[in-house]
Coordinates of C-alpha atoms in Angstrom, one line a residue:
X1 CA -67.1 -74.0 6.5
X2 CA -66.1 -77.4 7.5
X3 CA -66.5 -78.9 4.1
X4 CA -64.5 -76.4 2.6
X5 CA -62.1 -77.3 5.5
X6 CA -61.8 -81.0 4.3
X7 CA -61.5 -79.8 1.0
X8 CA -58.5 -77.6 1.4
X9 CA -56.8 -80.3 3.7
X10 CA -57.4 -82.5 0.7
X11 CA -56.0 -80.4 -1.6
X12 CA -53.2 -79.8 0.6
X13 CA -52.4 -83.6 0.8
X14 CA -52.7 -84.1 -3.0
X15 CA -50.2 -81.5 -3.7
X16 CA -47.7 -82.7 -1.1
X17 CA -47.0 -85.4 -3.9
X18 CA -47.0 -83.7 -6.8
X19 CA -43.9 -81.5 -6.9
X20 CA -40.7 -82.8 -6.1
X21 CA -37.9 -82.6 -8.4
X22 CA -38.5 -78.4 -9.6
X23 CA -35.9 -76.3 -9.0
X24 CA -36.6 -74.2 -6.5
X25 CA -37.9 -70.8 -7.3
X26 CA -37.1 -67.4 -5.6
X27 CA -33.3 -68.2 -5.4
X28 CA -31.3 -66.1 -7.5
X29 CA -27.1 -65.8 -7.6
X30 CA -27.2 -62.5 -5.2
X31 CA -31.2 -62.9 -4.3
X32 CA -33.2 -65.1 -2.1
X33 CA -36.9 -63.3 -2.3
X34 CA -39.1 -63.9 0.4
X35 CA -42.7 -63.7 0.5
X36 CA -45.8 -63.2 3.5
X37 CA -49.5 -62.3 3.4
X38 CA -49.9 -59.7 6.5
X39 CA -53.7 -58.2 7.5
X40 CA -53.1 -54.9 6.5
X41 CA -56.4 -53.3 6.6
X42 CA -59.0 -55.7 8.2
X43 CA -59.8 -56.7 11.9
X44 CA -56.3 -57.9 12.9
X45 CA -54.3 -55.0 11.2
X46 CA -52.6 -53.7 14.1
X47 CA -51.0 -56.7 14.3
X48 CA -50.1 -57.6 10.5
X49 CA -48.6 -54.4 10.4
X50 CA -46.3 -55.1 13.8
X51 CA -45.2 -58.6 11.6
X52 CA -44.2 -57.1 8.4
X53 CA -42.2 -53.9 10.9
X54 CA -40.4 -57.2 12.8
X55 CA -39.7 -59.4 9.5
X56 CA -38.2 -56.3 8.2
X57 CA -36.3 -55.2 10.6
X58 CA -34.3 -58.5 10.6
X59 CA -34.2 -58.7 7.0
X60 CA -32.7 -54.7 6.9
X61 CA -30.0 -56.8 10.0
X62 CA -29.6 -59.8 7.5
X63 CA -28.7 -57.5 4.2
X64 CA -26.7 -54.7 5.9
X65 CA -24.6 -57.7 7.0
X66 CA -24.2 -59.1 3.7
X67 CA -27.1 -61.1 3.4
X68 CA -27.4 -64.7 3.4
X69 CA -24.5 -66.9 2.3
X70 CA -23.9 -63.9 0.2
X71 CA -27.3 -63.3 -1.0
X72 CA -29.6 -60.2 -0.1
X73 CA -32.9 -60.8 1.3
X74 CA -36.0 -59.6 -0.8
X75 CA -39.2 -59.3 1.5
X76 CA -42.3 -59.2 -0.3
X77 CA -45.8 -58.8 1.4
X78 CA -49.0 -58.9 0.6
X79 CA -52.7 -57.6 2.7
X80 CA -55.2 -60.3 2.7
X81 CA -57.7 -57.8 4.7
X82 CA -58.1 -61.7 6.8
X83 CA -60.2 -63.0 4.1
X84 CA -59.3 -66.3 3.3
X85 CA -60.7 -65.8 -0.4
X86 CA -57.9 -62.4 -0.5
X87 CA -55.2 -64.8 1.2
X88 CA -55.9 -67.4 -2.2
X89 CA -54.9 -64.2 -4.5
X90 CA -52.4 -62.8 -2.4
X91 CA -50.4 -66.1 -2.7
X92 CA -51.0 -66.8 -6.2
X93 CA -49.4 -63.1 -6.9
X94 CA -46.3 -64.0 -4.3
X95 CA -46.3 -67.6 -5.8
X96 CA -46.8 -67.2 -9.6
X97 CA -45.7 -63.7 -10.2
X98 CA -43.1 -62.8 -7.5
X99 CA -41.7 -66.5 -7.8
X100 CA -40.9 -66.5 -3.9
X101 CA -38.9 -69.2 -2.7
X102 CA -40.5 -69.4 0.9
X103 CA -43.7 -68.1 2.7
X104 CA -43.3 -66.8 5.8
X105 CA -44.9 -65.6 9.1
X106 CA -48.3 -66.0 7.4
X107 CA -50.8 -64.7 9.4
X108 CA -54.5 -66.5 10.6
X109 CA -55.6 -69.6 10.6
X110 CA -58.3 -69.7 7.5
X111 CA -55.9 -67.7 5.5
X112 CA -53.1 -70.2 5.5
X113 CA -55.7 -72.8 4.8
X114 CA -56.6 -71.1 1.8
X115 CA -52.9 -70.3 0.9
X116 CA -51.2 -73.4 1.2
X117 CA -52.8 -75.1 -1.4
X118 CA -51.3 -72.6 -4.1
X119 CA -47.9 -72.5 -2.5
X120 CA -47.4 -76.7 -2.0
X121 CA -48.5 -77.2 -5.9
X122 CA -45.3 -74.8 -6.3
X123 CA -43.3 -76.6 -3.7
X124 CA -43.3 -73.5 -1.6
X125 CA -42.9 -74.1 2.0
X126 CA -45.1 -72.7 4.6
X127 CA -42.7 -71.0 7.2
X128 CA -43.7 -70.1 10.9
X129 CA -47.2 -68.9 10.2
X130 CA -48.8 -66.5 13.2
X131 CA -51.2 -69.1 14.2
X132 CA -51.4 -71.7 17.1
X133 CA -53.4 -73.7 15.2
X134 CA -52.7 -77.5 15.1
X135 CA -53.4 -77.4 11.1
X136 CA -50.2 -75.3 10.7
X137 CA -48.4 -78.8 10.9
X138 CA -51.0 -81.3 11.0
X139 CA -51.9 -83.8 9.0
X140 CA -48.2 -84.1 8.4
X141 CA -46.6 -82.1 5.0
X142 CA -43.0 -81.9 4.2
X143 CA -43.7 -77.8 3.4
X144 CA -45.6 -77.4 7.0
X145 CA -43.0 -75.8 9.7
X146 CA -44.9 -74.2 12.7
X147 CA -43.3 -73.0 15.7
X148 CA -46.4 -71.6 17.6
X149 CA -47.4 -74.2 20.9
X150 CA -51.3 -74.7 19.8
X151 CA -54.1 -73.2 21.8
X152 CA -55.1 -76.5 22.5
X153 CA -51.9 -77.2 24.4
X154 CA -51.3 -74.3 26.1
X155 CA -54.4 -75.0 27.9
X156 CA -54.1 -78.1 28.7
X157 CA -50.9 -77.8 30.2
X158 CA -51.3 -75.1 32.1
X159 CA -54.5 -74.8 33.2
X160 CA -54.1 -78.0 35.9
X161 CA -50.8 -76.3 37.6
X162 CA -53.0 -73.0 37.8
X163 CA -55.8 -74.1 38.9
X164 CA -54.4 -76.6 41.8
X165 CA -52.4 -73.6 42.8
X166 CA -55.6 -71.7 43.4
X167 CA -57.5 -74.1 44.6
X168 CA -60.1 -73.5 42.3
X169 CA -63.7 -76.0 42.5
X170 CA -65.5 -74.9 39.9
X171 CA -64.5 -74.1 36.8
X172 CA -66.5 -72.7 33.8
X173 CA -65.1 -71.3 30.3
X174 CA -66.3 -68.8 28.1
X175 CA -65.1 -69.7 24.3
X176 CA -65.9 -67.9 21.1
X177 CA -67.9 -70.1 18.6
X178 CA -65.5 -71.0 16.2
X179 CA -62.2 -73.0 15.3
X180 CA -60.3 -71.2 17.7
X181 CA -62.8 -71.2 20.6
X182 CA -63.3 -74.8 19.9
X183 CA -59.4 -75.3 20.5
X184 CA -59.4 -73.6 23.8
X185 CA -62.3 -75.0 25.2
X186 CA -61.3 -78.4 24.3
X187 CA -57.7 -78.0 26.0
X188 CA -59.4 -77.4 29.1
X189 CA -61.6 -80.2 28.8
X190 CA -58.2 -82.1 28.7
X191 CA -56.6 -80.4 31.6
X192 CA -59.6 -81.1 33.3
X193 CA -60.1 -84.5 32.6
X194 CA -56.2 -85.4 33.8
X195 CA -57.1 -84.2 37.0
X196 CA -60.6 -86.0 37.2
X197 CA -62.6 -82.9 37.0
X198 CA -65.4 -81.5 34.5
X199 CA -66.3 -78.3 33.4
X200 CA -69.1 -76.9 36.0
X201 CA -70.4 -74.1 33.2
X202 CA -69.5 -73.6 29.4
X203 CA -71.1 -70.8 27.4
X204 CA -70.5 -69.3 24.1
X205 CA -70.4 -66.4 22.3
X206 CA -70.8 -65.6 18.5
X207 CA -67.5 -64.1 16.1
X208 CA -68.1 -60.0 16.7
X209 CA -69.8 -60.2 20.0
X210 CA -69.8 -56.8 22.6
X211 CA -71.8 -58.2 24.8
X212 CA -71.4 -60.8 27.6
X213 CA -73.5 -60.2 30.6
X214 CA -75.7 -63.0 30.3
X215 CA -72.5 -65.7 29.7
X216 CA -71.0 -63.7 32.7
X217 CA -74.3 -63.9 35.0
X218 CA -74.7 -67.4 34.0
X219 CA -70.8 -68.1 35.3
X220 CA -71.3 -66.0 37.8
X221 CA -74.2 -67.8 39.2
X222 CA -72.7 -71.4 38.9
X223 CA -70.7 -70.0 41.7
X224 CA -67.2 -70.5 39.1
X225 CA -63.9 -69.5 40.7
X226 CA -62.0 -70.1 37.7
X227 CA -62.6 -68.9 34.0
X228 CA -60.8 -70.0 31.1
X229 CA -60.9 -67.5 28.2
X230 CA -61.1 -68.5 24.5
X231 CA -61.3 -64.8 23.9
X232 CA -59.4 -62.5 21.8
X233 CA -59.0 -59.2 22.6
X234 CA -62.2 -57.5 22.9
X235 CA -63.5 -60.4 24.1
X236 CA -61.2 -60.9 27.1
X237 CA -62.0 -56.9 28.0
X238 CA -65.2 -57.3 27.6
X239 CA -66.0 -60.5 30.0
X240 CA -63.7 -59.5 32.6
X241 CA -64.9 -55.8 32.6
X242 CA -68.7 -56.8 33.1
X243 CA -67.3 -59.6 35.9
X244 CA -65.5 -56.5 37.6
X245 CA -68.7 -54.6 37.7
X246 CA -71.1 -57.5 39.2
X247 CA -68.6 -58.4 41.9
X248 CA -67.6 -61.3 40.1
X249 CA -63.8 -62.0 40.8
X250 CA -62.4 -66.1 39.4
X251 CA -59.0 -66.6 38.5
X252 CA -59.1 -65.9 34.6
X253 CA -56.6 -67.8 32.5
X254 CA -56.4 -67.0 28.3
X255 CA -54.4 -68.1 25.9
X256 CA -51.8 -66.7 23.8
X257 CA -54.6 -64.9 21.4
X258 CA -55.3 -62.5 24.9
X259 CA -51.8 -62.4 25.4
X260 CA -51.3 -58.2 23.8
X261 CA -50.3 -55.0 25.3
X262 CA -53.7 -53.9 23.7
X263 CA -55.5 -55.5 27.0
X264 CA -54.5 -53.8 29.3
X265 CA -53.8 -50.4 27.6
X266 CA -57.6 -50.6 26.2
X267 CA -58.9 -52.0 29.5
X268 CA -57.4 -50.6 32.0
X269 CA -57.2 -51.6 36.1
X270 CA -60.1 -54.2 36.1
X271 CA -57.5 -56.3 33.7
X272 CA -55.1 -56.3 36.5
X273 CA -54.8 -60.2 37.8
X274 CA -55.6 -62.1 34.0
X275 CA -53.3 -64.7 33.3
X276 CA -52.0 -65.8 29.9
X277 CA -50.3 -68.6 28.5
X278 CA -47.0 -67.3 26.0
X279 CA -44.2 -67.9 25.1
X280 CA -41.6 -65.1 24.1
X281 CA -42.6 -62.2 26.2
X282 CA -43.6 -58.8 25.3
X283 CA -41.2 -56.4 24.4
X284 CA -41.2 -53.5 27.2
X285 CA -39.5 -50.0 26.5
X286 CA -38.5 -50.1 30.0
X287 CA -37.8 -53.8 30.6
X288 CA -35.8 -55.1 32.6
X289 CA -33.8 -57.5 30.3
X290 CA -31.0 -55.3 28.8
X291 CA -30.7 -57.1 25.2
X292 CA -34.8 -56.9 24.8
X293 CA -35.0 -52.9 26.1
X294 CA -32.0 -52.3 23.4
X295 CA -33.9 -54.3 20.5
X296 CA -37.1 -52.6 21.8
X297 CA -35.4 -49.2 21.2
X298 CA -34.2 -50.1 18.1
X299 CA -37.0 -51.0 16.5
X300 CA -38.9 -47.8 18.2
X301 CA -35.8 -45.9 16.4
X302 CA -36.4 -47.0 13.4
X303 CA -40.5 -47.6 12.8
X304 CA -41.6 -44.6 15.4
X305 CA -43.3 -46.6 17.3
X306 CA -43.3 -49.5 20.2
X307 CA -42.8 -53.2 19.0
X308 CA -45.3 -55.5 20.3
X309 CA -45.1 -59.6 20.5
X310 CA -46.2 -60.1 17.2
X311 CA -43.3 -57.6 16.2
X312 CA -41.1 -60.3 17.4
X313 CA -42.9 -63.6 16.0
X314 CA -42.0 -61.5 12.5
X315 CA -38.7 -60.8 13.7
X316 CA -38.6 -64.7 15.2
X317 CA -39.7 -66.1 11.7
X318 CA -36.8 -63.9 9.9
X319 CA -34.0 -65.1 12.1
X320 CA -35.3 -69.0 12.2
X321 CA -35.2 -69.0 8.3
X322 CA -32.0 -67.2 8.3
X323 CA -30.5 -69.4 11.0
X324 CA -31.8 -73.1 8.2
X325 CA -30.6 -71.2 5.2
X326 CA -27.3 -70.5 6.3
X327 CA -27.5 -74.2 7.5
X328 CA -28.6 -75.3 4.0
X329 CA -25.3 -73.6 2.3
X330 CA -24.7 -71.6 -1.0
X331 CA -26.4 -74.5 -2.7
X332 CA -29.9 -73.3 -1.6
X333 CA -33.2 -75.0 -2.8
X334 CA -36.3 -76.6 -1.3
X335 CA -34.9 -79.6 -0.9
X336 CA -31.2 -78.5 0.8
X337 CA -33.4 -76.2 3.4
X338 CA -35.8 -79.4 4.4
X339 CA -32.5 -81.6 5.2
X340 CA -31.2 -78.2 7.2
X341 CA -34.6 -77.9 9.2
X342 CA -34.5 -81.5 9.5
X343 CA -31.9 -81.8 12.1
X344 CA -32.5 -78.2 13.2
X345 CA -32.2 -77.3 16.8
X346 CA -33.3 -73.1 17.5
X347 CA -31.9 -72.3 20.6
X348 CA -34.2 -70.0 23.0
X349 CA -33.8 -66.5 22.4
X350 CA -33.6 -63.2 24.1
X351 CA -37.4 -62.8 24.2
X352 CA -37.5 -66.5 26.6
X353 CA -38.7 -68.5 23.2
X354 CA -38.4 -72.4 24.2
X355 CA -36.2 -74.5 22.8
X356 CA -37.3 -75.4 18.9
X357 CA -36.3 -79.0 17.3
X358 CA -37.7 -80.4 13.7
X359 CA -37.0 -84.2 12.2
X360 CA -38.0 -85.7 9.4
X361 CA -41.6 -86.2 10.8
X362 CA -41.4 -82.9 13.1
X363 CA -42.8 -80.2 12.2
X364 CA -44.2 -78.2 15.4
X365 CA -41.0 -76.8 17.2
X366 CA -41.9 -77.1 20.9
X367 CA -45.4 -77.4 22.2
X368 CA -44.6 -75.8 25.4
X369 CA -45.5 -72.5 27.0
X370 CA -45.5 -70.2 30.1
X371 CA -47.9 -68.0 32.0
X372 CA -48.0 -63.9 32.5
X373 CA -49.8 -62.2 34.6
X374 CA -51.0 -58.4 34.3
X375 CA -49.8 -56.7 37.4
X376 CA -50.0 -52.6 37.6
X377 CA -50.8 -52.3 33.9
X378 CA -48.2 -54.7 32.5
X379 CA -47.4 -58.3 31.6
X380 CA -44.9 -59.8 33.8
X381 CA -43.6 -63.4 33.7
X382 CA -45.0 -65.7 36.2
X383 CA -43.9 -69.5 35.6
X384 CA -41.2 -71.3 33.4
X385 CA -42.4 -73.5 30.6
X386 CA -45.0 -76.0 32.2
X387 CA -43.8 -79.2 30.8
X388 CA -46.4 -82.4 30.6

């Protein structure tokens, strides 16, 4: 896996050079067609399907409005099923065949790996994947823009705050065995470090786990008041459920991959008390924020059914592009949209986003991000963005 890491990196890097004077593709007199790979029928489904509902929604905003410096927004999305290898064909067919000017809101971290090799040898710029991974604008590429605060950071930002606040002596993480474990497990080894501290107990699990009494009994018995969770979602309901049941109570703290309605509606009371890190908030029926209850009911209106935070990160992606693009002017390439993102500024929205700023050699928007807690069976904000 590695190796074929390097090697798409690589890749990626060798194509950053190759195209530069093209014309840009996908950008037509009345037409600016859009492209994204969504899981549409693999593990993360639920959630591919709540990006392409948010992306369109905005783009259905965009058109009925009269588009986009008068052109009409074409949306075009593909299911890579999260297989990287379906992710490679999905973009060649958006790239080569549906000539798309842009990707967009691109979602997991292999998959874009695998993608962006195929768009940068078209000069097709990889637009606000749904990933946290540092990849998604690391090493540096002119077609990278990310706006997700990396696992990695989130952690290491907010875990010290946290964990002062509860006083916490011993703290132990349970991480999945993989890229994105890796990244939470080592934030908290940073966190930890800047406060002079170590991990007291780290134990792993393997991609597809259901069971985790023995990584629980083994926290449990190095006496850990404080987890932190490179879980998903399964994962998170999983450990804390079997902590619930041995009388084993820490402060838990995940990331942004635990941060879904699907916790506590598939796990119930015992998930009452995890904290997350986040950043726009999920979008409530019934919340209190007027502006985000109306957009919630809108998109319930239209879809038949509640939006979720990755209905918003699609809707997010949709307005950021919109917001450069109108920037850029009538005269809308590659190159016009880069200089418009490059002194871009995208204000916090409704939804409690932070603050997003690119340059000429910034490409991550803001690598800051806030903590929920579930209380009663619901997210509910619980601390500004934790600057370093």
């Amino acid at each position: 896996m590695k190796f074929h890491h390097i090697a798409a990196l690589a890749l990626v890097a060798m194509a950053g050079g190759a195209a530069q004077a093209q014309p840009s593709q996908g950008v037509s007199k009345d037409t600016i067609t859009l492209g994204s790979i969504q899981d549409l029928s693999g593990p993360l489904a639920g959630f591919g399907k709540q990006v392409r509902l948010g992306m369109m929604l905005r783009v259905d905003e965009a058109n009925e409005q009269g588009g986009v410096n008068g052109r009409k927004l074409d949306l075009k999305v593909e299911d890579s099923g999260y297989d990287p290898k379906k992710a490679v064909l999905a973009a060649q067919k958006l790239v080569n065949q549906d000539k798309i000017f842009m990707m967009v809101a691109h979602i997991g971290t292999a998959q874009n790996l695998a993608a962006m090799p195929v768009q940068f040898s078209k000069n097709v710029i990889n637009f606000f994947p749904v990933t946290a991974a540092r990849e998604m604008y690391e090493p540096f590429h002119k077609l990278k823009y990310s706006f997700a605060a990396t696992y990695y950071d989130q952690i290491r930002l907010a875990a010290p705050k946290l964990i002062k606040e509860k006083g916490a002596k011993k703290i132990c993480t349970i991480y999945q065995d993989d890229e994105f474990g890796l990244e939470v497990m080592r934030g908290g080894e940073a966190a930890l470090k800047s406060m002079g501290m170590d991990f007291t107990e780290k134990t792993s699990y393997k991609r597809g786990a259901t069971d985790f009494s023995s990584q629980v009994a083994k926290m449990k018995s190095s006496e850990c008041d404080f987890v932190i969770l490179g879980t998903i979602i399964r994962e998170t309901i999983g450990t804390i459920g079997e902590a619930r049941k041995t009388g084993f109570n820490p402060t838990f703290l995940g990331s942004s991959a635990a941060y879904t309605d699907l916790i506590h509606k598939l796990g119930g009371k015992p998930m009452d008390g995890l904290y997350a890190t986040m950043t726009v908030q999920h979008p409530y029926l019934d919340e209190a924020s007027q502006p985000i209850r109306f957009w919630a009911n809108k998109y319930k209106t239209k879809f038949n059914e509640d939006p979720t935070v990755f209905s918003v990160y699609g809707y997010n992606a949709i307005d950021a592009f919109i917001k450069a693009a109108q920037k850029a002017g009538p005269n809308l390439s590659t190159d016009s949209f880069i200089k418009a993102m490059d002194t871009m500024v995208i204000p916090p929205d409704m939804f409690g986003s932070a603050e997003g700023t690119f340059g000429p050699q910034k490409r991550l928007g803001s690598d800051l991000s806030r903590l929920s807690q579930i209380t009663d069976g619901k997210w509910k904000v619980v601390s500004d963005y934790v600057k370093p």
